[in-house]
Structure formats: structure tokens, C-alpha cells
Amino acid sequence: MSENTKQNYLNHPKGIMSWLLTLDHKRIGLMYLFSGILFFFLGGLLALVMRFELAAPGNDIISNEVYNNAYTLHGAIMIFLFIIPAIPGALGNILLPLMVGAKDVAFPRLNLASFYIYSFGALFAMYTIINGGVDTGWTFYTPYSTQSTSNVVPMTLGIFIIGFSSILTGLNFIATVHKMRIPGLTWYKLPLFVWALYGTSLVQITATPVLAITMVLLMLERFLGIGIFDPALGGDPVLYQHFFWFYSHPAVYIMILPAFGIISEIIPVHSRKKIWGYKFIAYSTLSIAFIGFLVWGHHMFTSGQSVFSQIVFSFITYFVGIPTGVKIFSWILTMYKGQVSFTPPMFYALAFLFLFTIGGLTGIFLGAVALDIHLHDTYFVVAHFHYVMQGGTIVAFLGGLHHWWPKSFGVMYNQTIANIAALGVFIGFNGTFFPQFLLGLRGMPRRYATYDEQFVELHSYSTFWSGILGISIFIAVMNLFWSFIKKNKVDPGSNPWGGMTLEWTHTSSPPHPHNFEEEPVLQHGPYDYDKVIVEKTYKK
Amino acid sequence: MSEHHITPLKTYLIIAASLLFLSGVTVWVSYIDLGSFNIVLAMFVATVKASLVAFFFMHLLWDDKKNLTMFLMSLMFFGIFVTITMLDTGFRGDLGLNPETKDPINKRAAFYDTLPLTDTHGHPVDEHSDEHHEDKDHH
Amino acid sequence: MGHHNPDSPSHLKHYFHDVNQQYETSKFAMWAFILTEVLTFAGLFVAYIVYRSWYPDMFVDAHKLLDVNKGLMNTIVLITSSLTMALAIWAIQKNNKKLSVVMLVATFIFALVFLGIKYLEYTHKFEVGQLPGEFYSYMGPDAAHLNNPHIFFSIYFIMTGLHGLHVAIGMGLIAWLIYSTQKGNLTSEYYTPMEMIGIFWHLVDLIWIYLFPLFYLIG
């Protein structure tokens, strides 16, 4: 590791314009990070409003109409403005070129453009909120979305625009992975986070165009009454669901695959043991990405689609469990006989394993047609996808932030507070969402502002713990930012967790404006801890 | 710049001529009634034409095979999209429990009832004085 | 690698090793972009296939309302423009700037002719009321019996409209190419933008190759 040169991407060059017009992938990543977290808090705030409304039956805080707007905006903001862009846009942008040893992504100007396209799309979403919201649910199902008088058009237009940003980021990453690796960095020597981003990007460029055309058709249906999705005009509303879920089911994997990648990085580093089954994890990423395109109809079991297609969708859905299971087992086997240290990133990774497994297994329940017809549109579904999306993706995202925070900013946060916050997130999360499985099994439908007396107990538990969850996440994020304000600097050459990937071993913290002072030469694989620090890791 | 493949002029001209010829063929064939085989034939000719464009004009034949893979992937996902959607749309109401769901959307939209009959220029015609009256009663 | 040749060409970006890496990267990304284009149209093709299978008779009868001659003319125009585009790249590879510009201008003109013919077709449809969705009003003797022909015209207008939009975007790009080639920015050493736009233009042709039989020939 070379000596500190004082010059890093954060302080060079200076000035607001050097940030707004930057072509540096690390700065663009930071801009994604800040806007993502902003939307995360906005979406979280909406969630808390809903939870407090549901603390007791009846309309205590907000009316039914406001509640409809709240859950729609919560879903749309969290998915389209935070989760989908957050990990690839923020962590992916900062880390991908570093991990492949490149000076930048393949197309830096395109990269900046996709950030501004994202911001432009986000403006439409913000306009929607100011202008009175939208009440269709984030899925915009027809025929209601063609009739609703709320702001369906600005919101769908916003999503349409953000879709382009997603496509361009995906294109950029694919080209970067294929063409920008340093010599000697072959596919099987890539860090698994790169594989995950690659799989994600493939899904992004393949699925998102269909979302774009679906949103166009929906808008045309509203403007011209084209009749494609309108039964009164000879069309078919279920076809809309096919179109929508052809994108939105793979989109689930756009959200979860990068999280898998983060976990695949955190676990070996913090267990000081080579990842178990590298190729299994790498190929399971690609097979999840592929199988994700075959199962969209399991969102539509009660839509009136043909029974034949239900059987096929249900059958294929189970196959998703195979590569996912392979990953979980690989991670557990990586920890087995490793030297596990309970650092904040590792706490998040362990929480991920626990929460995602619950989310995944309940997904198998829902993949069974017969059971799904009972559970469809109940709180069981709500709990399931929050276990996957929040317990999986967002917990992994927080873990990733804690893992790469010293690398990205050259500062270290207070690890005790971070551990406590991680514990708070874990307990608060389970407290909030586990009761919802029970609510769902007992028949509590989703998307209602009020409910029967019999559900009071579980709902009030859920609300209480959601407060804890919200506070914990807030503390976790503020703890990170506080380290930045307090300037608790780490030594620029330090490698606090002992990572072996290029971003840890070949550049300073924070990295040089051009990533590496000289082009890195590959000396070892991404997880070869044994080759370098044998004495430290050998125990017994 | 390192050596790029330069396609000979003759190749381009032959390909363009074949494309024009095939366009003629597909129009000509469409006037012969082959039943459902018409669409198969037309799609076959279109695919031949598309392959000529992709392999020669777009240089896929000489390119890095990664580029071809990308292109084939797009077709594969299109295939998945169509096939799986048709598993639903082609089999609606397959349990036969409710005959109404068998043909989900074949009802004529209501706005047709208010449309006046027109001539081939789109101008409304008097319903009682022309030969198309018969047409309307039929349907 | 990693050592920058001080006299490396000006079009080489600093984050690439050499021009070949840069060229191959652009081209690969272009093909990834083509994938997104194909899948954008895929949604509409699915709509076409599904509705054709639901309304087979209506599709066959409604397609007779389209003008095959204009469709065939457009096919010929577009194939020829594809040829001129390929020849423009061929010319620049041979460092024949003048021929390249001529070919690009020809491509531009063919694109304009394509849109002109499309305009004539659209205006005729607007006049007789063969319009998408609820705006449909044509009840001529050859159509009065049809079951929901507005769906055929919805799909027809959306697909050809999106295709026409691509032609228009392609024209803008070709106009820019004419300007840069004329200015001497593109040479046999560096013509990546022309090749990229060429691939885009051939895609436009490729999609029309399917749209033509699906709408004009077999309903």
C-alpha cells in the first residue's frame, strides 16, 4: 500500500460544480447514496404514519383516502426511488470499477446522465405528492388506474423516466464488467459482488424496457381509451398484470441480487475464511436472474388467469428456491470453522441470513396456488415481502454501508452504537413484521385503513415495534453520518476488516480521484486470506 | 486503429438485392390463400430477411460473439414473454366451470352501437337507403 | 499496459487502455442497448399476438383496410436506406469522406421519404376515422361487421408510431453524422459513432421487416 498522497476523490477537485458535473463514478455513487437515503426516510415516514393509523381500529389519524395515498406512495418511493437505484446506483457505482481495477465505469458521461434522469423522474414523483398523491397502489392495476382521478399520469411518467436511468446504469455496468477488468482478473477471480451486480444489470436491461412500454400503454389507455387493458372496450385487464409483472417480478431480483452480493463480500471478510462454493454462488446469481423471468404469474393467482398457467407458474416458482438455498448454505459453510468477528457489518449479515430465510421460506408458501388463494392480499404477503425487501435488501444495504464506509469516506463510525442499532433493527423488524404473518393467516386483508376488533392486539404490537425499528434505522444512519462530521479519520492505508479485494488492497481510503495511483497488478484471488496472512487466521 | 473487418462492397449489394427480392416474394405469397400456413411462411421470410440484416449489415457475422449473444438473448426473453403469457390467454376458463370466462373479451364495445354507418371515405350514410343495411342486421 | 502513450489519439478516453478496448466496449454496449430496444417492442408484439389470437377474424379483415402498396413502398425505401447506411460506413472505412457523406445524405432522404409515406397513410386513416381506441368511427361496408376493430388500429398506431419515432430519432442522429463526417471528425481511424448509429438504423429496418407482414399482409 502506497503512502497517503492527501489527494482523494472527496477533496479533489473542489467546488460545487465539480460535484454536479462530475464524471467520477465514486462521486456519482455518493449522489445516489444521499438521494437514496433521503427517499428511504420519506418512504419510512409514510410507513410510520400508516402504522400509527393502524395502532387501533377506526380512522384515528388519517382518512381512508389519505391512507390509500400513503401506501401507494410508500411502495412506489421505496421501490422505484430507493431500493432499485440504491444498491447498484450507490454501492455499485462506488465499488464496481474499484473491484475490477478500472479507472472508471465504461461510460462516465452516461453514468452522470443516468443520475440526472433518475433525479428528473424523482421530480415527477415529488410533484405527485404535492399535487395530492395517487391511490392505485404501486402496481397501478387496471381498470382502476385508468379511472382513478388521482395523479396516475405524473407518477407513471416518473416511473417511466426512472426506468431509463435504470437501463443506462445496467448497460454501463455490463460493459464495465465485460471490458474494463484489469489483465489477469478473469471471471472466476471477480469478487462475488461484481457477479451480483452483473446479474442485476442483466435483469435491469432485459426487464425494464417492458415496464417502460407498459407505462406508455397505461397512459395511452387513459388518454385515448385504446382498449388494450379495458374490458369495456374489448380489452383485458389481466393482460396488464402480465405486462406489469414481467417487469416487476424480475425487479424483485434487481432488488435482492445486489444484497446477495454484499453478503457474499461481508461474510468471508468478517469470518476470515475463503468463500465456500465460489462457483455455486456465482452461477446461482445468474440462474436466479434467469428463473426470475419465468415466474411472474405467481402474483396473479387470484386474477382469473387460466388454471393451466397457474400450475406452471406455481411449479416453476419452486425452482427459485434452489439457487437461493445454495447461496444460504454456502454462506453458512463459509462461517463454519471461520474466525467470525462480530463487527457491525457482520451483525447485519447475520440478521440478513435469519430474516431473508424467513422471507424466502414464506415465499414458498405463497408459491403454492392453493395456499396463496387463501393468503393473497393479506398481511401474510405484506410480511413476506417486507422480510425479503427490508429484512433482506435493506439490512444488507446497511451492512454494506457499514462495511465500505471507512473505504468510501476514510472515516470510522462508532462501532458500539452501530452494533446496538443493528440489534435494534433486527428486533424491531421482527417485532413489526412477525405479527403480520399471524394477522394474514387470520384473514386481515392488506391496504385497509381500519380493521375488526379481533386484530387489535397483533396490530398494536406491530405498531409499537415499528417505532423501535424506525428509531434504530435512524440511529444507524445518523451514526454513520456523525463519523463524517466528527472526522474520525482512519489511516488512509488501513484495511480495517482485512478485505482482499482490490478496493481494500490497492488504493487508499478514501480512494484516489483516478482510483489507483498506478494500475493494480493482481496478486491473489478475492478471498485468499490464507495465502497472505496465514499466521493470523490459523487457530487451534 | 486495429484491423476491423471491412465487408466487400459486393456483399452489401447482394444482400440488399436479396432483401428486396424477398420483400417481393412475401407480398406475392400473401395473395395466395394457404390458410394458416400464410402466417408461418410470412414469418419465415421475415426471419430470413432479419437474419440477413443482422449478420451482414449489422456485422454480427464477423463481430465478437458476445454481441450475437446479446441479440439472441433479447429474442429468447421475447420468446419467454410470449409463451408464458399465452399459457394464460390461450387457456382462459380452462376448467370449464364458468362458460362466461371461456371467451373473456369477445363482447363488442358499447360505443359501436352509437356509431353511424359510413361509406368507404368515413362519411355517414343514411341507414335506410343503402345496400349496407343488410350488413348491419346480420351482426 | 497502463502507461499512456503520449501520442495516443485524441479520441481515446483516459480510462481505456487502447483504442481497440474503447471500440469493442462501445460496440458491446450498443448491442446491449439493442437488446433493450427489442424488448421494448417485444411488449407490443406480445399485445399483437395475444389480441390476434383472441380476434383472428377481425385482424384478418381489418388488415385489408391498410394500403399494401404504401407498406411495400416503405419496405423498399427502408431496405435501400439500410444499404446506403452500410455503404456510408464502408466508405469511411476506405477513408472516402465524400462518398460517405453522400451515402449519409441519401440515408437521411430515404428516412424522410419513409416518414412522408407514413404521413400520407396516417392522414388518410384520420380522415376516414380508422383511429385507435374510442376515437374509432369508421363503419364502412368493409368494416361495419367487425368485432372491435379499434383494437387492431390501437396496436397498429402504437407499433408503427413507436417505429416512426425511432425513424425520426435516427434522422437526427444521421444529421449529426453528416455534420461530423463533413467536418472531418470521423475518419477510417475513428468512426465508432457512425458504426453505432448504423446498428441502430439497421434495427429500425429489422423491426419494420416484421411490422410489414404482420400488419399489411396477414392482418
Short mmCIF file of C-alpha atoms in Angstrom, two decimals, chain A residues 242-450:
data_model
loop_
_atom_site.label_atom_id
_atom_site.label_comp_id
_atom_site.label_asym_id
_atom_site.label_seq_id
_atom_site.Cartn_x
_atom_site.Cartn_y
_atom_site.Cartn_z
CA HIS A 242 -48.85 -9.91 -17.19
CA PHE A 243 -47.07 -6.88 -18.62
CA PHE A 244 -46.52 -5.31 -15.24
CA TRP A 245 -45.21 -8.43 -13.55
CA PHE A 246 -43.00 -9.39 -16.46
CA TYR A 247 -41.01 -6.41 -15.25
CA SER A 248 -41.86 -6.33 -11.60
CA HIS A 249 -41.10 -9.88 -10.71
CA PRO A 250 -37.59 -9.72 -12.17
CA ALA A 251 -37.42 -6.35 -10.42
CA VAL A 252 -37.60 -8.25 -7.15
CA TYR A 253 -34.28 -9.76 -8.20
CA ILE A 254 -32.94 -6.35 -9.20
CA MET A 255 -33.56 -5.52 -5.55
CA ILE A 256 -32.30 -8.69 -3.90
CA LEU A 257 -29.35 -9.82 -6.07
CA PRO A 258 -27.05 -6.92 -5.11
CA ALA A 259 -27.93 -7.68 -1.49
CA PHE A 260 -26.74 -11.25 -2.04
CA GLY A 261 -23.54 -9.79 -3.45
CA ILE A 262 -22.97 -7.64 -0.38
CA ILE A 263 -23.49 -10.60 1.92
CA SER A 264 -21.08 -12.66 -0.18
CA GLU A 265 -18.46 -10.00 0.49
CA ILE A 266 -19.16 -9.35 4.16
CA ILE A 267 -19.28 -12.96 5.36
CA PRO A 268 -15.89 -14.18 4.10
CA VAL A 269 -14.10 -10.97 5.12
CA HIS A 270 -15.51 -11.00 8.64
CA SER A 271 -15.11 -14.75 9.03
CA ARG A 272 -11.55 -14.64 7.66
CA LYS A 273 -12.26 -17.65 5.57
CA LYS A 274 -12.38 -18.20 1.85
CA ILE A 275 -15.91 -18.20 0.48
CA TRP A 276 -17.31 -21.69 0.29
CA GLY A 277 -18.50 -22.67 -3.20
CA TYR A 278 -17.48 -19.62 -5.20
CA LYS A 279 -18.79 -21.00 -8.46
CA PHE A 280 -22.03 -22.14 -6.87
CA ILE A 281 -22.69 -18.61 -5.67
CA ALA A 282 -21.67 -17.06 -8.96
CA TYR A 283 -23.87 -19.32 -11.07
CA SER A 284 -26.75 -19.27 -8.64
CA THR A 285 -26.78 -15.50 -9.16
CA LEU A 286 -27.22 -15.95 -12.89
CA SER A 287 -29.78 -18.71 -12.52
CA ILE A 288 -31.86 -16.66 -10.11
CA ALA A 289 -31.72 -13.82 -12.61
CA PHE A 290 -32.97 -16.16 -15.31
CA ILE A 291 -35.60 -18.11 -13.37
CA GLY A 292 -36.90 -14.75 -12.16
CA PHE A 293 -38.28 -14.21 -15.65
CA LEU A 294 -40.40 -17.35 -15.64
CA VAL A 295 -42.47 -16.98 -12.51
CA TRP A 296 -44.28 -13.66 -12.67
CA GLY A 297 -47.72 -15.25 -12.70
CA HIS A 298 -47.48 -16.22 -9.03
CA HIS A 299 -48.54 -12.64 -8.31
CA MET A 300 -51.73 -13.31 -10.24
CA PHE A 301 -53.17 -16.48 -8.73
CA THR A 302 -56.47 -14.79 -7.96
CA SER A 303 -56.63 -12.67 -11.11
CA GLY A 304 -58.62 -15.14 -13.19
CA GLN A 305 -55.75 -16.35 -15.33
CA SER A 306 -56.03 -19.88 -16.69
CA VAL A 307 -55.62 -22.74 -14.26
CA PHE A 308 -53.06 -24.28 -16.58
CA SER A 309 -50.79 -21.25 -16.30
CA GLN A 310 -51.28 -21.20 -12.53
CA ILE A 311 -49.96 -24.73 -12.28
CA VAL A 312 -46.99 -23.90 -14.49
CA PHE A 313 -46.18 -20.71 -12.57
CA SER A 314 -46.52 -22.44 -9.24
CA PHE A 315 -44.25 -25.27 -10.37
CA ILE A 316 -41.52 -23.00 -11.73
CA THR A 317 -41.71 -20.78 -8.65
CA TYR A 318 -40.33 -23.56 -6.50
CA PHE A 319 -37.19 -23.62 -8.64
CA VAL A 320 -36.25 -20.18 -7.35
CA GLY A 321 -35.72 -21.86 -4.00
CA ILE A 322 -32.85 -24.00 -5.33
CA PRO A 323 -30.22 -21.39 -6.22
CA THR A 324 -31.32 -19.30 -3.25
CA GLY A 325 -30.84 -22.25 -0.94
CA VAL A 326 -27.43 -22.89 -2.49
CA LYS A 327 -26.41 -19.36 -1.55
CA ILE A 328 -27.65 -19.61 2.02
CA PHE A 329 -25.82 -22.90 2.55
CA SER A 330 -22.65 -21.51 1.02
CA TRP A 331 -22.70 -18.53 3.37
CA ILE A 332 -23.27 -20.71 6.39
CA LEU A 333 -20.48 -23.06 5.32
CA THR A 334 -18.20 -20.07 4.87
CA MET A 335 -18.69 -19.15 8.51
CA TYR A 336 -18.24 -22.74 9.63
CA LYS A 337 -14.84 -23.00 11.37
CA GLY A 338 -14.06 -19.47 10.32
CA GLN A 339 -12.90 -16.77 12.66
CA VAL A 340 -16.15 -14.87 12.94
CA SER A 341 -15.80 -11.38 14.36
CA PHE A 342 -18.93 -9.59 15.49
CA THR A 343 -18.41 -6.31 13.74
CA PRO A 344 -21.37 -4.17 12.67
CA PRO A 345 -21.28 -5.40 9.05
CA MET A 346 -21.27 -8.98 10.29
CA PHE A 347 -24.22 -8.28 12.59
CA TYR A 348 -26.18 -7.07 9.61
CA ALA A 349 -25.10 -10.08 7.56
CA LEU A 350 -26.27 -12.46 10.29
CA ALA A 351 -29.54 -10.56 10.59
CA PHE A 352 -29.87 -10.87 6.83
CA LEU A 353 -29.41 -14.64 6.92
CA PHE A 354 -32.10 -15.01 9.55
CA LEU A 355 -34.60 -12.58 8.09
CA PHE A 356 -34.11 -13.49 4.47
CA THR A 357 -34.52 -17.18 5.22
CA ILE A 358 -37.90 -16.46 6.79
CA GLY A 359 -38.82 -14.27 3.85
CA GLY A 360 -37.72 -16.91 1.38
CA LEU A 361 -39.48 -19.80 3.08
CA THR A 362 -42.76 -17.93 3.39
CA GLY A 363 -42.34 -17.18 -0.31
CA ILE A 364 -42.55 -20.90 -0.93
CA PHE A 365 -45.86 -20.98 0.97
CA LEU A 366 -47.15 -18.26 -1.29
CA GLY A 367 -45.89 -20.02 -4.39
CA ALA A 368 -48.35 -22.82 -3.77
CA VAL A 369 -51.55 -21.94 -5.61
CA ALA A 370 -53.95 -23.46 -3.12
CA LEU A 371 -52.41 -21.71 -0.13
CA ASP A 372 -51.97 -18.46 -1.98
CA ILE A 373 -55.66 -18.20 -2.76
CA HIS A 374 -56.26 -18.05 0.97
CA LEU A 375 -53.33 -15.75 1.72
CA HIS A 376 -53.45 -13.49 -1.33
CA ASP A 377 -53.71 -9.79 -0.46
CA THR A 378 -53.48 -10.45 3.25
CA TYR A 379 -50.89 -9.28 5.76
CA PHE A 380 -49.11 -12.59 5.22
CA VAL A 381 -48.00 -11.27 1.84
CA VAL A 382 -47.11 -7.92 3.37
CA ALA A 383 -44.95 -9.61 5.98
CA HIS A 384 -43.37 -11.92 3.39
CA PHE A 385 -42.17 -9.21 1.06
CA HIS A 386 -41.02 -6.98 3.89
CA TYR A 387 -38.92 -9.86 5.19
CA VAL A 388 -37.39 -10.10 1.72
CA MET A 389 -37.17 -6.42 0.83
CA GLN A 390 -36.41 -4.84 4.17
CA GLY A 391 -35.08 -7.80 6.14
CA GLY A 392 -33.13 -8.85 3.06
CA THR A 393 -32.20 -5.93 0.87
CA ILE A 394 -32.21 -3.00 3.27
CA VAL A 395 -30.45 -4.90 6.05
CA ALA A 396 -27.81 -5.98 3.52
CA PHE A 397 -27.58 -2.40 2.27
CA LEU A 398 -26.98 -1.14 5.82
CA GLY A 399 -24.41 -3.90 6.28
CA GLY A 400 -22.72 -2.87 3.05
CA LEU A 401 -22.67 0.76 4.12
CA HIS A 402 -21.01 -0.17 7.40
CA HIS A 403 -18.56 -2.44 5.61
CA TRP A 404 -17.41 0.03 2.98
CA TRP A 405 -17.92 3.25 4.97
CA PRO A 406 -14.25 3.52 6.03
CA LYS A 407 -13.23 2.73 2.45
CA SER A 408 -15.53 5.28 0.84
CA PHE A 409 -15.01 8.16 3.27
CA GLY A 410 -11.85 7.38 5.18
CA VAL A 411 -13.69 7.71 8.49
CA MET A 412 -14.78 5.15 11.08
CA TYR A 413 -18.11 5.28 12.88
CA ASN A 414 -18.71 4.36 16.49
CA GLN A 415 -18.87 0.58 16.33
CA THR A 416 -20.66 0.11 19.66
CA ILE A 417 -23.53 2.37 18.64
CA ALA A 418 -23.58 0.66 15.25
CA ASN A 419 -23.90 -2.76 16.90
CA ILE A 420 -26.69 -1.59 19.19
CA ALA A 421 -28.54 -0.04 16.27
CA ALA A 422 -28.14 -3.26 14.29
CA LEU A 423 -29.64 -5.20 17.16
CA GLY A 424 -32.46 -2.65 17.34
CA VAL A 425 -33.13 -3.06 13.64
CA PHE A 426 -33.22 -6.83 13.99
CA ILE A 427 -35.55 -6.91 16.98
CA GLY A 428 -37.69 -4.03 15.78
CA PHE A 429 -38.05 -5.62 12.40
CA ASN A 430 -39.18 -8.98 13.74
CA GLY A 431 -41.48 -7.27 16.21
CA THR A 432 -43.08 -5.28 13.42
CA PHE A 433 -43.48 -7.92 10.78
CA PHE A 434 -43.74 -11.27 12.51
CA PRO A 435 -47.20 -10.42 13.95
CA GLN A 436 -48.24 -9.60 10.42
CA PHE A 437 -47.79 -13.24 9.37
CA LEU A 438 -50.29 -14.15 12.06
CA LEU A 439 -52.61 -11.33 11.06
CA GLY A 440 -52.52 -12.56 7.49
CA LEU A 441 -53.22 -16.15 8.43
CA ARG A 442 -56.22 -14.95 10.39
CA GLY A 443 -57.54 -13.11 7.37
CA MET A 444 -56.55 -9.48 7.83
CA PRO A 445 -56.54 -8.02 4.30
CA ARG A 446 -53.84 -5.59 3.24
CA ARG A 447 -54.46 -1.99 2.17
CA TYR A 448 -57.18 -1.21 4.71
CA ALA A 449 -57.05 1.79 7.00
CA THR A 450 -59.09 0.07 9.69
#
